[in-house]
Short mmCIF file of C-alpha atoms in Angstrom, two decimals:
data_model
loop_
_atom_site.label_atom_id
_atom_site.label_comp_id
_atom_site.label_asym_id
_atom_site.label_seq_id
_atom_site.Cartn_x
_atom_site.Cartn_y
_atom_site.Cartn_z
CA MET A 179 93.47 86.28 55.16
CA GLY A 180 95.46 89.38 54.38
CA GLY A 181 95.93 90.53 57.97
CA ASN A 182 92.64 92.45 57.92
CA ASP A 183 90.62 92.04 61.13
CA TYR A 184 87.49 91.78 59.00
CA ASP A 185 88.86 88.57 57.52
CA VAL A 186 89.34 86.85 60.88
CA VAL A 187 86.86 83.97 61.27
CA LYS A 188 86.39 82.08 64.52
CA LEU A 189 83.91 79.34 65.36
CA HIS A 190 82.86 78.62 68.92
CA GLY A 191 81.60 75.03 68.98
CA HIS A 192 82.00 71.51 70.31
CA TRP A 193 83.27 68.35 68.60
CA ALA A 194 80.16 66.35 69.52
CA SER A 195 77.65 68.99 68.41
CA PRO A 196 75.87 68.23 65.11
CA PHE A 197 75.10 71.94 64.86
CA SER A 198 78.80 72.79 65.07
CA THR A 199 79.48 70.06 62.51
CA ARG A 200 77.10 71.74 60.06
CA VAL A 201 79.06 74.99 60.22
CA LEU A 202 82.42 73.22 60.00
CA TRP A 203 81.24 71.48 56.83
CA ALA A 204 80.12 74.76 55.26
CA LEU A 205 83.37 76.56 56.10
CA ASN A 206 85.49 73.76 54.71
CA LEU A 207 83.38 73.37 51.59
CA LYS A 208 83.92 77.06 50.92
CA LYS A 209 87.61 76.76 51.89
CA VAL A 210 87.26 79.58 54.40
CA PRO A 211 90.19 79.71 56.86
CA TYR A 212 88.99 79.80 60.46
CA GLU A 213 89.96 79.18 64.05
CA PHE A 214 87.93 76.57 65.94
CA ILE A 215 87.39 77.42 69.60
CA ALA A 216 86.27 74.33 71.51
CA GLU A 217 83.78 75.22 74.23
CA ASP A 218 83.48 73.39 77.53
CA LEU A 219 79.70 73.17 77.55
CA PRO A 220 79.24 72.80 81.33
CA ASN A 221 81.52 75.83 81.78
CA LYS A 222 80.85 78.07 78.80
CA SER A 223 83.35 80.81 78.12
CA GLU A 224 82.58 84.43 78.89
CA LEU A 225 83.08 85.18 75.20
CA LEU A 226 80.39 82.69 74.19
CA LEU A 227 77.93 84.14 76.69
CA GLN A 228 78.78 87.60 75.44
CA TYR A 229 78.36 86.63 71.78
CA ASN A 230 75.10 84.72 72.31
CA PRO A 231 73.40 86.29 75.35
CA VAL A 232 69.92 85.17 74.27
CA HIS A 233 70.33 81.38 73.95
CA LYS A 234 73.87 80.99 75.35
CA LYS A 235 74.44 78.10 72.93
CA ILE A 236 76.89 76.96 70.29
CA PRO A 237 77.70 77.32 67.49
CA VAL A 238 78.63 80.97 67.19
CA LEU A 239 80.56 82.23 64.18
CA VAL A 240 82.59 85.38 64.79
CA HIS A 241 83.57 87.24 61.62
CA GLY A 242 85.58 90.41 62.03
CA GLY A 243 84.55 90.56 65.68
CA LYS A 244 80.84 90.32 64.85
CA PRO A 245 78.95 87.23 66.13
CA ILE A 246 76.37 85.24 64.15
CA CYS A 247 74.30 82.61 66.00
CA GLU A 248 72.22 79.54 65.04
CA SER A 249 73.74 76.97 62.68
CA MET A 250 71.48 77.45 59.66
CA VAL A 251 71.58 81.24 59.97
CA ILE A 252 75.37 80.97 60.05
CA ILE A 253 75.41 78.77 56.94
CA GLU A 254 73.29 81.24 54.98
CA TYR A 255 75.68 83.98 56.11
CA ILE A 256 78.62 81.88 54.88
CA GLU A 257 76.91 81.39 51.51
CA GLU A 258 76.27 85.11 51.09
CA THR A 259 79.68 86.23 52.36
CA TRP A 260 81.72 83.67 50.43
CA PRO A 261 79.68 82.99 47.27
CA GLN A 262 82.44 80.97 45.60
CA SER A 263 81.76 77.40 44.47
CA PRO A 264 80.26 75.20 45.69
CA SER A 265 76.98 77.04 46.02
CA LEU A 266 75.06 75.81 49.05
CA LEU A 267 71.71 77.09 47.74
CA PRO A 268 70.13 76.74 44.28
CA LYS A 269 70.29 79.82 42.06
CA ASP A 270 66.65 79.49 40.98
CA PRO A 271 64.40 81.40 43.44
CA TYR A 272 61.71 78.70 43.46
CA GLU A 273 64.18 75.87 44.01
CA ARG A 274 65.85 77.92 46.74
CA ALA A 275 62.49 78.41 48.48
CA ILE A 276 61.75 74.67 48.30
CA ILE A 277 65.13 73.79 49.79
CA ARG A 278 64.59 76.31 52.58
CA PHE A 279 61.20 74.74 53.31
CA TRP A 280 62.82 71.34 53.79
CA VAL A 281 65.63 72.81 55.88
CA HIS A 282 62.96 74.24 58.18
CA PHE A 283 61.25 70.83 58.24
CA VAL A 284 64.50 69.15 59.31
CA GLU A 285 65.00 71.78 62.01
CA LEU A 286 61.54 71.01 63.42
CA LYS A 287 61.55 67.22 63.10
CA GLY A 288 65.22 66.20 63.13
CA PRO A 289 65.76 66.14 66.90
CA SER A 290 63.33 63.21 67.15
CA ILE A 291 66.20 61.02 65.89
CA TRP A 292 68.24 61.76 68.99
CA MET A 293 65.27 61.14 71.26
CA VAL A 294 65.08 57.55 70.00
CA PHE A 295 68.38 56.88 71.78
CA ARG A 296 67.73 59.03 74.83
CA THR A 297 64.28 57.88 75.90
CA PHE A 298 62.44 54.68 76.83
CA GLY A 299 58.97 53.21 76.65
CA GLU A 300 56.14 55.27 75.20
CA GLU A 301 58.32 58.34 74.75
CA GLN A 302 60.81 56.31 72.74
CA GLU A 303 58.06 54.82 70.58
CA LYS A 304 56.78 58.31 69.84
CA ALA A 305 60.29 59.43 68.83
CA LYS A 306 60.66 56.37 66.57
CA LYS A 307 57.40 57.15 64.79
CA GLU A 308 58.34 60.80 64.34
CA SER A 309 61.78 59.83 62.97
CA VAL A 310 60.30 57.38 60.48
CA GLU A 311 57.69 59.92 59.39
CA MET A 312 60.36 62.57 58.89
CA LEU A 313 62.44 60.29 56.66
CA ARG A 314 59.33 59.13 54.80
CA ARG A 315 58.45 62.73 53.97
CA ILE A 316 61.98 63.40 52.81
CA GLU A 317 61.89 60.24 50.71
CA GLU A 318 58.72 61.50 49.02
CA PHE A 319 60.62 64.68 48.16
CA CYS A 320 63.48 62.58 46.76
CA VAL A 321 61.11 60.44 44.68
CA GLU A 322 59.47 63.56 43.28
CA LYS A 323 62.87 64.88 42.20
CA ILE A 324 63.65 61.51 40.57
CA ASN A 325 60.32 61.55 38.71
CA ASN A 326 61.20 65.04 37.50
CA ASN A 327 64.45 63.69 36.04
CA THR A 328 66.59 65.30 38.70
CA ASN A 329 68.12 62.13 40.11
CA ASN A 330 71.23 63.70 41.61
CA LYS A 331 73.60 62.56 44.32
CA PHE A 332 72.47 65.24 46.74
CA PHE A 333 69.32 67.24 47.39
CA GLY A 334 70.70 70.30 45.62
CA GLY A 335 72.27 68.48 42.67
CA GLU A 336 75.68 66.94 42.08
CA GLU A 337 77.26 68.98 44.89
CA ILE A 338 76.41 68.89 48.57
CA GLY A 339 74.19 71.80 49.63
CA ILE A 340 72.46 73.39 52.58
CA LEU A 341 69.76 70.71 52.96
CA ASP A 342 72.36 67.93 52.90
CA ILE A 343 74.29 69.80 55.57
CA ALA A 344 71.16 70.37 57.70
CA LEU A 345 70.09 66.72 57.65
CA GLY A 346 73.60 65.29 57.47
CA GLY A 347 74.71 66.94 60.67
CA MET A 348 72.13 64.80 62.44
CA ILE A 349 72.06 61.61 60.38
CA VAL A 350 75.74 61.03 59.61
CA GLU A 351 76.55 60.89 63.31
CA TRP A 352 73.66 58.50 63.83
CA GLN A 353 74.06 56.30 60.74
CA PRO A 354 76.87 53.98 61.96
CA THR A 355 74.73 53.12 64.98
CA THR A 356 71.82 52.06 62.79
CA LYS A 357 74.15 50.01 60.58
CA ALA A 358 75.31 48.20 63.70
CA MET A 359 71.67 47.39 64.44
CA THR A 360 71.13 45.16 61.41
CA THR A 361 70.98 42.19 63.78
CA PRO A 362 70.58 43.92 67.11
CA PRO A 363 71.15 42.13 70.40
CA PRO A 364 68.40 42.51 73.02
CA THR A 365 70.04 45.61 74.47
CA ARG A 366 70.13 47.38 71.10
CA LEU A 367 67.32 49.33 69.48
CA ARG A 368 66.17 48.91 65.89
CA VAL A 369 64.74 52.16 64.59
CA PHE A 370 63.06 51.19 61.34
CA ASP A 371 61.99 47.57 61.85
CA GLY A 372 63.22 46.57 58.41
CA ALA A 373 61.98 49.68 56.61
CA SER A 374 64.03 50.64 53.56
CA TYR A 375 64.41 54.17 52.28
CA THR A 376 65.99 55.56 49.13
CA THR A 377 67.43 58.16 51.50
CA GLY A 378 69.86 55.40 52.45
CA PHE A 379 71.62 56.11 49.16
CA TRP A 380 71.90 59.74 50.15
CA VAL A 381 73.30 58.79 53.55
CA ASP A 382 75.94 56.63 51.86
CA GLU A 383 76.85 59.48 49.51
CA ALA A 384 77.07 61.96 52.37
CA SER A 385 79.07 59.53 54.49
CA CYS A 386 81.54 58.98 51.66
CA PHE A 387 81.88 62.73 51.33
CA VAL A 388 82.56 63.07 55.03
CA PHE A 389 85.14 60.29 55.01
CA GLU A 390 86.90 61.76 51.98
CA VAL A 391 87.41 65.13 53.60
CA GLY A 392 88.44 63.70 56.93
CA ALA A 393 85.70 64.80 59.31
CA ARG A 394 85.78 61.38 60.95
CA CYS A 395 89.48 61.79 61.71
CA SER A 396 89.23 65.25 63.19
CA ARG A 397 85.99 66.71 64.48
CA HIS A 398 87.53 70.18 64.13
CA ARG A 399 87.97 69.84 60.36
CA ILE A 400 85.78 68.53 57.56
#
């Protein structure tokens, strides 16, 4: 990094945080050297509280001593600061706007996936319906791209991009659990009740990508 303080990159995060995972993926895709600082969430460091005094949450990227907060804001900063391949956003302004729309959609609806496993009864049923609806909407987007002859491995094309990272940070952690639910025992929860989505192909592609780069072996690296 040339010894210049401006080049020093640090990431305050946690191994179990899908939001931290998003940023780790982006940094590693761009081959940006960084230091990962694991936060003890019940006892957050003074530095973290200083860097993110508004929300007091991870992840926080510190570049040259300057903090950037919120995972998707950080990823856009990474894309603009290190524009080398792979590009995380389409070059076409319209395509870029569409991808940003779906990233925002995932930010709004994605947490319902976690609520399926953290709630019971009516609240859980509501979370299941919201999760299915979210994936159905994303599938419609995928089908539209296929009908427009853009049947690529990932949402942004042949290379993983910002929408894959946004959704993948949530789904890749959750996917092995749903695979284990193919024939669930009474204590397990089936999310989709046999529903099949073409997004399953995307999940497999993203999972293969994650396995190839070793994120499953070390949560601090992708």
